[in-house]
Every structure is written in structure tokens, then in C-alpha cells.
Short mmCIF file of C-alpha atoms in Angstrom, two decimals:
data_model
loop_
_atom_site.label_atom_id
_atom_site.label_comp_id
_atom_site.label_asym_id
_atom_site.label_seq_id
_atom_site.Cartn_x
_atom_site.Cartn_y
_atom_site.Cartn_z
CA MET A 22 92.42 72.12 98.95
CA SER A 23 91.57 74.62 101.61
CA ILE A 24 91.92 71.90 104.26
CA THR A 25 95.57 71.40 103.33
CA ILE A 26 96.18 75.11 103.39
CA GLY A 27 94.53 75.15 106.77
CA ARG A 28 96.71 72.34 108.07
CA LEU A 29 99.80 74.06 106.74
CA LEU A 30 98.87 77.41 108.27
CA SER A 31 97.99 75.99 111.67
CA LEU A 32 101.20 73.97 111.71
CA VAL A 33 103.23 77.08 110.93
CA GLY A 34 101.33 79.05 113.51
CA ILE A 35 101.77 76.45 116.23
CA THR A 36 105.46 76.20 115.45
CA PHE A 37 105.92 79.91 115.96
CA LEU A 38 103.86 79.78 119.13
CA ILE A 39 106.08 77.10 120.53
CA HIS A 40 109.11 79.11 119.49
CA SER A 41 107.77 82.20 121.30
CA ALA A 42 107.09 80.06 124.37
CA TYR A 43 110.65 78.83 124.45
CA SER A 44 112.07 82.27 123.89
CA THR A 45 109.97 83.60 126.73
CA TYR A 46 111.30 80.83 128.94
CA GLN A 47 114.80 81.68 127.94
CA HIS A 48 114.31 85.37 128.48
CA LEU A 49 112.85 84.88 131.96
CA SER A 50 115.63 82.58 133.05
CA TYR A 51 118.12 85.05 131.79
CA LEU A 52 116.47 87.76 133.83
CA ASN A 53 116.55 85.48 136.89
CA ALA A 54 120.15 84.64 136.32
CA VAL A 55 121.23 88.29 136.19
CA ASP A 56 118.89 89.17 139.01
CA LYS A 57 117.01 91.82 137.18
CA ALA A 58 113.35 92.42 137.93
CA GLU A 59 110.77 91.22 135.49
CA SER A 60 109.77 94.21 133.47
CA GLY A 61 107.61 92.84 130.72
CA LEU A 62 108.50 90.78 127.75
CA PRO A 63 110.34 92.24 124.76
CA ILE A 64 108.13 93.43 122.00
CA GLU A 65 109.40 90.89 119.54
CA ILE A 66 108.15 87.98 121.60
CA ILE A 67 104.80 89.52 122.11
CA ALA A 68 104.45 90.27 118.47
CA GLU A 69 105.53 86.83 117.45
CA CYS A 70 103.05 85.28 119.86
CA LEU A 71 100.10 87.39 118.73
CA ILE A 72 100.82 86.92 115.00
CA SER A 73 101.20 83.17 115.43
CA VAL A 74 97.88 83.13 117.27
CA VAL A 75 96.11 84.88 114.39
CA VAL A 76 97.77 82.69 111.79
CA SER A 77 96.93 79.45 113.59
CA LEU A 78 93.33 80.55 114.22
CA VAL A 79 92.91 81.17 110.53
CA GLY A 80 94.47 77.80 109.92
CA VAL A 81 92.13 76.08 112.34
CA VAL A 82 89.08 77.74 110.74
CA LEU A 83 90.23 76.56 107.31
CA CYS A 84 90.95 73.08 108.65
CA ALA A 85 87.51 72.59 110.08
CA GLY A 86 85.74 71.55 106.88
CA ASP A 87 82.75 73.02 105.17
CA LEU A 88 79.40 73.78 106.65
CA LYS A 89 76.31 72.31 105.06
CA ASN A 90 73.22 74.20 104.18
CA ILE A 91 70.47 73.33 106.58
CA LEU A 92 67.44 74.63 104.75
CA MET A 93 65.23 71.77 103.70
CA GLU A 94 64.32 73.47 100.53
CA ASN A 95 67.93 73.20 99.41
CA GLU A 96 67.86 69.53 100.00
CA MET A 97 64.56 69.17 98.24
CA ARG A 98 65.93 70.69 95.14
CA LYS A 99 68.21 67.75 94.73
CA GLN A 100 65.53 65.14 95.02
CA THR A 101 63.60 63.80 92.04
CA ILE A 102 59.88 63.20 92.22
CA ASP A 103 60.49 59.47 92.07
CA LYS A 104 62.27 59.47 95.44
CA LEU A 105 59.63 61.40 97.25
CA ASP A 106 56.27 60.41 95.92
CA THR A 107 56.33 56.75 94.98
CA ALA A 108 53.01 54.98 95.08
CA PRO A 109 53.83 51.41 94.09
CA SER A 110 50.14 50.51 93.79
CA PHE A 111 49.78 52.96 90.91
CA ILE A 112 52.50 51.43 88.84
CA THR A 113 51.03 49.61 85.85
CA PHE A 114 52.75 47.12 83.62
CA ASN A 115 50.27 47.04 80.73
CA HIS A 116 51.88 49.74 78.63
CA ARG A 117 53.70 50.18 75.36
CA GLY A 118 56.93 49.02 76.89
CA ARG A 119 55.78 45.43 76.39
CA ARG A 120 55.77 45.94 72.61
CA ALA A 121 59.07 47.77 72.77
CA VAL A 122 60.77 44.97 74.63
CA SER A 123 59.50 42.25 72.29
CA ALA A 124 60.51 44.29 69.20
CA HIS A 125 63.95 44.74 70.77
CA SER A 126 64.43 41.08 71.41
CA LEU A 127 63.32 40.23 67.86
CA LEU A 128 65.91 42.62 66.47
CA GLN A 129 68.59 41.10 68.69
CA ARG A 130 67.83 37.64 67.57
CA ARG A 131 67.92 38.67 63.96
CA SER A 132 71.26 40.41 64.34
CA HIS A 133 72.73 37.36 66.18
CA MET A 134 71.66 35.00 63.42
CA SER A 135 72.97 37.13 60.53
CA MET B 16 112.51 78.02 147.38
CA ALA B 17 112.57 81.77 147.57
CA THR B 18 110.65 83.77 150.09
CA LEU B 19 107.55 85.66 149.20
CA GLY B 20 108.42 89.25 148.62
CA GLU B 21 107.10 91.92 146.44
CA ALA B 22 109.54 91.69 143.63
CA LYS B 23 110.24 87.98 143.71
CA GLN B 24 107.56 85.43 143.62
CA MET B 25 107.76 81.81 144.63
CA ILE B 26 109.28 79.51 142.13
CA LEU B 27 108.88 75.76 142.05
CA ASP B 28 111.33 73.00 141.53
CA PRO B 29 111.38 71.83 137.94
CA ALA B 30 111.20 68.26 139.17
CA ILE B 31 107.58 68.91 140.13
CA ARG B 32 106.90 69.83 136.61
CA ASP B 33 108.60 66.74 135.22
CA TRP B 34 107.24 64.20 137.63
CA VAL B 35 103.85 65.52 138.59
CA LEU B 36 102.37 68.01 136.21
CA LEU B 37 103.14 66.33 132.93
CA PRO B 38 102.51 62.75 134.05
CA ILE B 39 99.06 63.59 135.41
CA MET B 40 98.11 65.26 132.17
CA VAL B 41 99.54 62.49 130.02
CA VAL B 42 97.86 59.79 132.12
CA MET B 43 94.47 61.51 131.87
CA LEU B 44 94.80 61.86 128.16
CA LEU B 45 95.76 58.21 127.68
CA VAL B 46 93.04 57.00 130.04
CA GLY B 47 90.47 59.05 128.11
CA VAL B 48 91.57 57.58 124.77
CA LEU B 49 91.53 54.07 126.31
CA ARG B 50 88.11 54.65 127.76
CA HIS B 51 86.83 55.73 124.39
CA HIS B 52 88.13 52.61 122.69
CA ILE B 53 86.81 50.35 125.36
CA THR B 54 83.40 51.96 125.03
CA VAL B 55 83.49 51.35 121.30
CA LEU B 56 84.38 47.72 121.83
CA ILE B 57 81.76 47.14 124.52
CA THR B 58 78.73 48.67 122.92
CA GLY B 59 78.93 46.43 119.92
CA THR B 60 76.26 46.35 117.24
CA PRO B 61 72.84 47.97 117.75
CA LYS B 62 70.01 45.64 118.29
CA LYS B 63 68.08 44.47 115.19
CA PRO B 64 64.34 45.25 115.36
CA GLN B 65 62.18 42.24 115.71
CA LEU B 66 59.94 41.30 112.84
CA LYS B 67 56.86 40.45 114.87
CA ALA B 68 57.05 43.56 116.98
CA VAL B 69 57.38 45.79 113.97
CA ARG B 70 54.49 43.95 112.22
CA GLU B 71 52.22 44.46 115.24
CA SER B 72 52.89 48.18 115.39
CA LYS B 73 52.44 48.62 111.66
CA ALA B 74 49.13 46.78 111.79
CA LEU B 75 47.90 49.05 114.50
CA MET B 76 49.03 52.11 112.54
CA ARG B 77 47.15 50.81 109.54
CA GLY B 78 43.95 50.61 111.64
CA SER B 79 44.35 54.14 112.92
CA GLN B 80 45.09 55.48 109.43
CA LEU B 81 41.94 53.87 108.18
CA ARG B 82 40.02 55.62 110.90
CA ALA B 83 41.61 58.93 110.06
CA PHE B 84 41.10 58.85 106.31
CA ARG B 85 37.73 57.15 106.26
CA ASN B 86 36.22 60.08 104.36
CA ALA B 87 38.68 59.82 101.48
CA ILE B 88 37.74 56.46 100.10
CA PRO B 89 34.43 55.18 98.71
CA PRO B 90 32.14 53.48 101.22
CA HIS B 91 32.45 49.97 99.80
CA ALA B 92 36.27 50.21 100.00
CA PHE B 93 36.08 51.40 103.55
CA ALA B 94 33.66 48.61 104.52
CA SER B 95 35.81 45.87 103.04
CA ARG B 96 39.00 47.20 104.73
CA LYS B 97 37.18 47.53 107.99
CA ALA B 98 35.86 44.01 107.82
CA PHE B 99 39.32 42.62 107.03
CA LEU B 100 41.05 44.47 109.79
CA THR B 101 38.48 43.77 112.48
CA GLU B 102 38.60 40.07 111.71
CA ALA B 103 42.39 40.17 111.81
CA TYR B 104 42.43 41.94 115.14
CA ASP B 105 39.85 39.61 116.69
CA GLN B 106 41.77 36.61 115.69
CA GLY B 107 45.01 38.07 116.85
CA LYS B 108 46.78 37.51 113.57
CA TYR B 109 49.30 40.36 114.03
CA LEU B 110 50.15 39.80 117.63
CA LYS B 111 53.76 39.89 118.61
CA ASN B 112 53.29 37.12 121.13
CA PRO B 113 50.25 35.00 120.12
CA ASN B 114 50.66 32.55 123.02
CA ALA B 115 50.50 35.08 125.79
CA PRO B 116 47.36 35.09 127.93
CA LYS B 117 45.33 38.10 127.11
CA GLU B 118 44.05 39.40 130.44
CA GLY B 119 45.38 39.73 133.88
CA VAL B 120 49.05 39.54 132.87
CA PRO B 121 51.30 41.43 135.25
CA ALA B 122 53.79 43.79 133.69
CA PRO B 123 56.93 41.85 132.80
CA ASN B 124 59.58 41.91 135.48
CA PRO B 125 62.40 44.21 134.38
CA MET B 126 64.93 41.75 135.60
CA THR B 127 63.71 38.88 133.57
CA ASP B 128 62.43 40.54 130.40
CA PRO B 129 65.47 40.34 128.10
CA ASP B 130 64.66 43.40 126.02
CA MET B 131 64.51 45.80 128.90
CA MET B 132 67.52 44.27 130.57
CA GLU B 133 69.70 45.12 127.64
CA GLY B 134 68.63 48.72 127.69
CA MET B 135 69.49 48.99 131.33
CA MET B 136 72.79 47.26 130.85
CA GLU B 137 73.84 49.72 128.14
CA GLY B 138 73.27 52.70 130.40
CA MET B 139 75.02 51.08 133.33
CA LYS B 140 78.01 50.12 131.24
CA LYS B 141 78.42 53.74 130.13
CA GLN B 142 78.23 54.98 133.65
CA VAL B 143 80.70 52.41 134.91
CA THR B 144 83.22 53.12 132.18
CA ASN B 145 82.96 56.76 133.07
CA MET B 146 83.09 56.56 136.86
CA VAL B 147 85.66 53.85 137.46
CA PRO B 148 88.68 55.49 135.81
CA GLN B 149 87.88 58.77 137.52
CA MET B 150 87.72 57.13 140.91
CA LEU B 151 90.97 55.25 140.29
CA ILE B 152 92.87 58.29 139.14
CA MET B 153 91.58 60.39 142.00
CA GLY B 154 92.70 57.76 144.44
CA TRP B 155 96.06 57.49 142.81
CA ILE B 156 96.60 61.19 142.95
CA ASN B 157 95.49 61.50 146.53
CA PHE B 158 97.86 58.73 147.50
CA PHE B 159 101.02 59.76 145.70
CA PHE B 160 100.84 63.49 145.07
CA GLN B 161 99.73 64.91 148.36
CA GLY B 162 101.12 67.70 150.40
CA PHE B 163 102.64 70.13 147.95
CA VAL B 164 101.56 72.75 145.50
CA VAL B 165 101.88 72.12 141.83
CA ILE B 166 100.92 75.20 139.88
CA LYS B 167 99.68 78.74 140.24
CA LEU B 168 96.34 79.75 138.80
CA PRO B 169 96.60 82.91 136.75
CA PHE B 170 93.36 84.31 138.14
CA PRO B 171 92.53 85.08 141.75
CA LEU B 172 89.91 83.31 143.81
CA THR B 173 88.36 83.97 147.19
CA LEU B 174 89.61 82.47 150.41
CA ARG B 175 86.73 80.05 150.57
CA PHE B 176 88.32 77.94 147.87
CA LYS B 177 91.52 77.50 149.84
CA SER B 178 90.47 74.40 151.64
CA MET B 179 89.23 72.82 148.42
CA LEU B 180 92.11 73.70 146.16
CA GLN B 181 95.06 73.38 148.53
CA SER B 182 93.89 70.20 150.13
CA GLY B 183 97.15 68.87 151.44
CA VAL B 184 99.05 71.99 152.30
CA ASP B 185 98.44 73.47 155.73
CA THR B 186 99.77 76.92 155.43
CA ARG B 187 97.78 79.95 156.31
CA ASP B 188 99.44 82.63 154.25
CA MET B 189 99.87 81.22 150.86
CA ASP B 190 97.69 82.67 148.12
CA VAL B 191 94.75 80.68 147.02
CA THR B 192 96.21 80.81 143.55
CA TRP B 193 98.77 78.12 144.45
CA VAL B 194 96.94 74.89 144.10
CA SER B 195 97.60 71.24 144.82
CA SER B 196 97.65 68.37 142.48
CA LEU B 197 94.09 67.38 143.05
CA SER B 198 92.86 70.67 141.70
CA TRP B 199 95.21 70.19 138.74
CA TYR B 200 93.35 66.92 138.21
CA PHE B 201 90.02 68.67 138.20
CA LEU B 202 91.34 71.32 135.84
CA ASN B 203 92.44 68.61 133.47
CA LEU B 204 89.16 66.81 133.84
CA PHE B 205 87.16 69.73 132.60
CA GLY B 206 89.59 71.05 130.13
CA LEU B 207 90.63 67.94 128.29
CA SER B 208 87.11 67.22 127.04
CA SER B 209 87.59 69.56 124.11
CA VAL B 210 90.93 68.02 123.37
CA PHE B 211 89.25 64.64 123.22
CA THR B 212 86.80 66.12 120.74
CA LEU B 213 89.74 67.24 118.64
CA ILE B 214 91.53 63.89 118.51
CA LEU B 215 88.75 61.34 118.87
CA GLY B 216 85.98 62.94 116.84
CA ASP B 217 82.56 63.14 118.42
CA ASN B 218 80.79 60.53 120.51
CA ASN B 219 83.20 60.14 123.33
CA GLY B 220 82.06 59.86 126.92
CA ASN B 221 83.47 62.73 128.90
CA ILE B 222 82.51 64.75 131.93
CA LEU B 223 80.85 67.56 130.15
CA TYR B 224 78.00 65.37 129.14
CA ILE B 225 77.53 64.39 132.77
CA LEU B 226 77.60 67.94 133.99
CA GLY B 227 75.10 68.98 131.43
CA LEU B 228 77.37 71.73 130.16
CA HIS B 229 77.73 70.26 126.79
CA HIS B 230 75.44 71.34 124.07
CA TYR B 231 73.74 68.70 122.00
CA ASN B 232 72.27 69.55 118.70
CA GLU B 233 69.22 71.43 119.72
CA PRO B 234 65.74 70.15 118.87
CA ILE B 235 64.15 71.95 116.06
CA TYR B 236 60.79 72.53 117.65
CA MET C 8 62.78 84.41 110.20
CA SER C 9 63.50 84.46 106.51
CA ALA C 10 60.46 83.92 104.38
CA ASP C 11 60.44 80.75 102.33
CA ALA C 12 57.96 78.67 100.48
CA GLN C 13 57.73 75.70 102.83
CA GLY C 14 58.02 76.80 106.44
CA SER C 15 55.08 78.28 108.20
CA GLY C 16 56.89 79.47 111.29
CA THR C 17 55.27 77.04 113.68
CA GLU C 18 56.08 73.82 111.81
CA ASP C 19 59.88 73.89 111.79
CA VAL C 20 60.23 70.17 111.54
CA HIS C 21 60.21 70.30 107.77
CA LYS C 22 62.20 73.44 107.41
CA TYR C 23 65.61 72.36 108.60
CA VAL C 24 67.58 69.17 107.98
CA PRO C 25 68.63 67.95 111.42
CA MET C 26 71.57 65.93 110.15
CA TYR C 27 73.16 68.94 108.63
CA MET C 28 72.50 71.00 111.71
CA ALA C 29 74.34 68.44 113.80
CA HIS C 30 77.20 68.39 111.25
CA ASN C 31 77.49 72.13 111.45
CA ALA C 32 77.50 72.04 115.23
CA LYS C 33 80.29 69.52 115.18
CA THR C 34 82.37 71.62 112.82
CA MET C 35 81.97 74.65 115.06
CA GLN C 36 82.91 72.64 118.07
CA PHE C 37 86.12 71.51 116.39
CA ALA C 38 87.03 75.10 115.60
CA ARG C 39 86.33 76.18 119.18
CA ALA C 40 88.43 73.42 120.59
CA GLY C 41 91.32 74.67 118.51
CA LEU C 42 90.59 78.20 119.72
CA ALA C 43 90.76 77.16 123.36
CA ALA C 44 94.07 75.40 122.90
CA ILE C 45 95.80 78.09 120.87
CA SER C 46 94.53 81.19 122.69
CA GLY C 47 95.01 79.51 126.05
CA SER C 48 98.60 78.74 125.27
CA ALA C 49 99.23 82.26 124.04
CA ALA C 50 97.71 83.73 127.17
CA GLY C 51 99.92 81.58 129.32
CA ILE C 52 102.99 82.51 127.29
CA LEU C 53 102.23 86.18 127.55
CA GLY C 54 101.77 85.88 131.23
CA LEU C 55 98.31 87.47 131.39
CA LYS C 56 96.67 87.51 134.76
CA ASN C 57 93.26 88.07 136.27
CA LEU C 58 90.90 89.87 134.10
CA TYR C 59 93.37 90.27 131.26
CA GLY C 60 93.21 86.53 130.76
CA PHE C 61 89.46 86.50 130.41
CA ALA C 62 89.48 89.65 128.30
CA PHE C 63 91.98 87.91 125.93
CA TYR C 64 89.61 84.96 125.73
CA ALA C 65 86.72 87.25 124.84
CA VAL C 66 88.75 89.01 122.19
CA ASN C 67 89.84 85.74 120.64
CA TRP C 68 86.30 84.46 120.80
CA VAL C 69 85.00 87.40 118.82
CA LEU C 70 87.88 87.10 116.40
CA ILE C 71 87.23 83.42 115.65
CA SER C 72 83.47 84.00 115.44
CA PHE C 73 84.14 86.71 112.90
CA LEU C 74 86.52 84.44 110.98
CA LEU C 75 83.93 81.69 110.93
CA LEU C 76 81.31 84.09 109.76
CA ALA C 77 83.49 85.38 106.97
CA ILE C 78 85.25 82.27 105.75
CA LYS C 79 82.80 79.46 106.42
CA THR C 80 79.47 81.09 105.88
CA GLN C 81 80.48 83.91 103.55
CA PHE C 82 78.38 86.31 105.62
CA LYS C 83 75.19 84.31 105.10
CA PRO C 84 74.73 82.64 108.51
CA HIS C 85 71.00 82.09 108.19
CA LEU C 86 71.71 79.39 105.59
CA PHE C 87 73.76 77.35 107.99
CA PHE C 88 72.49 77.98 111.48
CA LYS C 89 69.04 78.19 112.88
CA GLY C 90 69.66 81.28 114.94
CA GLY C 91 71.88 82.88 112.35
CA ALA C 92 74.84 84.95 113.50
CA LYS C 93 73.76 84.77 117.12
CA ASP C 94 74.42 81.05 117.21
CA ILE C 95 77.94 81.57 115.90
CA PHE C 96 78.78 84.08 118.56
CA THR C 97 77.25 82.46 121.60
CA ASP C 98 77.35 78.68 121.27
CA GLY C 99 79.80 76.79 123.39
CA PHE C 100 81.21 79.74 125.25
CA ILE C 101 81.46 78.04 128.59
CA GLY C 102 82.94 74.82 127.37
CA GLY C 103 85.58 76.67 125.50
CA LEU C 104 86.25 78.78 128.60
CA LEU C 105 87.07 75.63 130.65
CA SER C 106 89.54 74.42 128.12
CA TYR C 107 90.97 77.86 127.81
CA ILE C 108 91.61 77.96 131.54
CA LEU C 109 93.37 74.64 131.38
CA PHE C 110 95.75 75.67 128.65
CA HIS C 111 96.27 79.11 130.19
CA THR C 112 97.23 77.64 133.53
CA PHE C 113 99.37 74.96 132.04
CA LEU C 114 101.47 77.24 129.79
CA TYR C 115 101.66 79.93 132.45
CA GLY C 116 103.09 77.36 134.85
CA LEU C 117 105.45 75.95 132.26
CA VAL C 118 106.89 79.21 131.11
CA HIS C 119 106.76 81.49 134.13
CA LEU C 120 106.98 79.38 137.17
CA TYR C 121 109.62 76.79 136.52
CA GLN C 122 112.93 78.45 136.32
#
């Protein structure tokens, strides 16, 4: 969501920047044509340029995507103990699950037959 | 071209802009993109680790871990593990290359050992793909675009840079800020690296890596 | 450094996730590339010379660092960068400067010199 806002903002800002570039060019060629000395740009062009810079910078910052938390403890909070501390040699198979599985299969066979 | 005065400054023919400035920039951009794609095509898949080599290193690690944690296990467990591992090492069961003679082997020649050759080739390929386009473009610019100034730098420099930046133009009085096309090439070379980052993502070979100016992700220790 | 349960100060290997640090560095580099292009173009359009050009770059640099601090990190830079706010304000200054000079010169030439 904020990336699309960022793209829109930076596009708008760059458009206005290009527009101010073109109007500067026009203004300077007008001054050259009438042989006046260059006396600084009109305030509208300067204002348009600076505002478009600020707008497009905000757009670029929004466009850049999120930063990720680098602290390891944040990452560790998402992990379960099974991912971190597996010791396959300690896994036993001689537990109550054996009885649970056989009871389950018995029930299934009975429900299929009836 | 107007004369240099106080009120008027030198202006350049728009044809220079159309046929020199923009084409050089566009060519460098396109060559950079092309080089990136060629690098991607050339480097190919990373090498798969070899089973025997990994097994040998893991077996050695197992021995050193046993030595390190010998106090944590009961003596009979330690003795049985030690017996097993020493027998395995003596018989060479985990060796990567069981047929190689054990003593007096000279170090493998870098040219003939295929593993090391590949590592060297990768580095050389990267350097070649970086250097060759730069040489070509510099030669092209020197050949075609010599003898005139292209653009004015907005900031002043000392006179010592005059010979470097205005390489083809032999005037004495022109400011150092008016530069030739070769310096426009150098300006583009340094400045377009960030543009490449914008459009190509990371992992593109550009001059800033070579100059050491780029900042990798810093080590955390 | 901020106190936390795991790090001891000397053993930073387990304190920070290197993949995320690289990701953050890449994001910042993207933002700074955009800064160089936009502020360089603006400086060229406005016709700034000499020191004003570099001063404009410095001002824009501080502006974008502040924007990054406010929008991206919500004023908590120690969560995202190892050096905290100092990293945001100083990383990549010279690389950005080179691109800034390119765009500044280019736009200055385009707008002011070719009439």
C-alpha cells in the first residue's frame, strides 16, 4: 500500500521537476532572445523545483520498502523449540502413540464396514 | 560561439548535446545493462559440493569434537568412540581420494587441478567482463569525440586538472570547468553505478567495487 | 549498546541477523540512489554553482536521512542498524556524491548551456 503511494508521489514529483526544467530552459532562451542579462530565475520556478524535490524524496523513501529488524532476539521469538534444538537420537518410538494409532485404525475399519 | 565576456558566457551548439552528450550516456547505460546480463549468463550455477570431500571434513570434525568433549561422556563411551575413529582413520575409510599416495605428493599444479582452475576462471571472467567494455568505449570516445568541449562543470577546479580534463583542446585561457568528452565519460562511469543499482537491483559489476568505494555489508565482529 | 538478554558485547555474532542487515543496507542504498538523481537534477535546474551545489547536496542528505529515520524506522534506529542513527546519516555519502555530481553537471549543461 505505501509502496504504491510512494510510486505515485515520486512520479508526480519527477513530473513537476521535469516541468520546472523545461520552464527554466524556456525562460533562459527568452532572456537570450531579448538580450537581457540573466538575473536569477523567477520565484515560481524555484518554488516548483524545490517542492517537487521534497515530494519526490518522500515518494522515494516510501517506495524503498520496509526495513527488517536485525536483532537476533526478534528472530528467535519466531522460532519454535523444535527448529532449534532437535536431537534425533533422543526421539523414541515406544510410546502411547502406538496404541493410539492401532485404536484409530480399528475404528476406521469398523466404520468402513458398517 | 560567443566571446568570453563578463555578462555573456560561452554557449555551445545544441548539436553537441544531441550527438555527443546524450549518445555517450545512453551507450554507457546500455553497455552496463548488457554487461550485467552477460555476467548473469556466464556465471551459471554454483558448484555442487562433492560428497567425498564433505564426508572427509565432517569425519575430521567429529574427531576433534570427541577430543573437545571427552569429559562429558562416560569413559566406556569415550573409549569405544575413540577405538572406532582411530581404526577408521588408520584404514583411510573417510578419505576423499583413497588412491592417492600418502607421502611425498607435491601440491597439485593449479593449472591441472580442475577445482582450483574453476575458481580462477570465475575471477578472471568477472575482470574481463568489466575491463573490456571500458577499454572499448574509451577507445571509441577518443577516436570520434576528440578536440572539443562538451559540458561545463558547475564547480571550479585547479589548473592542474586542465591537461587531464581538456585532453584534446589546446587553448590556454579557457576555464578548467569546460571539459572534453573523455571527462564526461569518466563522470558517467562513476555516476551511473547508482543508477545501475536502481534499475538492476544489487549484484551488478560496476566500477565502485573496483575502486573500493562501495560499501559492502559490514562484518559484524 | 542497548542491553539485551543474549548479547555480551564482545560476541556480536549471535546478536544480529546478517541477512537482515544486508537487506537494510540495500534498501538504504536504493533510497540514496534516488536522492542523488533527484537532488542532482534539481541543483542543475536551479543553476547552483561551486559551494552552493555541495551545500545543496548536504542539505538534501540531511533531509533524506531524517525522512528515513522518521518514516522507515519510526525513530527507533537501533532496531534496524548496528550503529543506530549514525549509520543512517553517514553511510554511502561519497558514492551518493559521485552520482549527484553526474546529475548536477548533466542537468546544468542541458538547461543552462545549450540555448
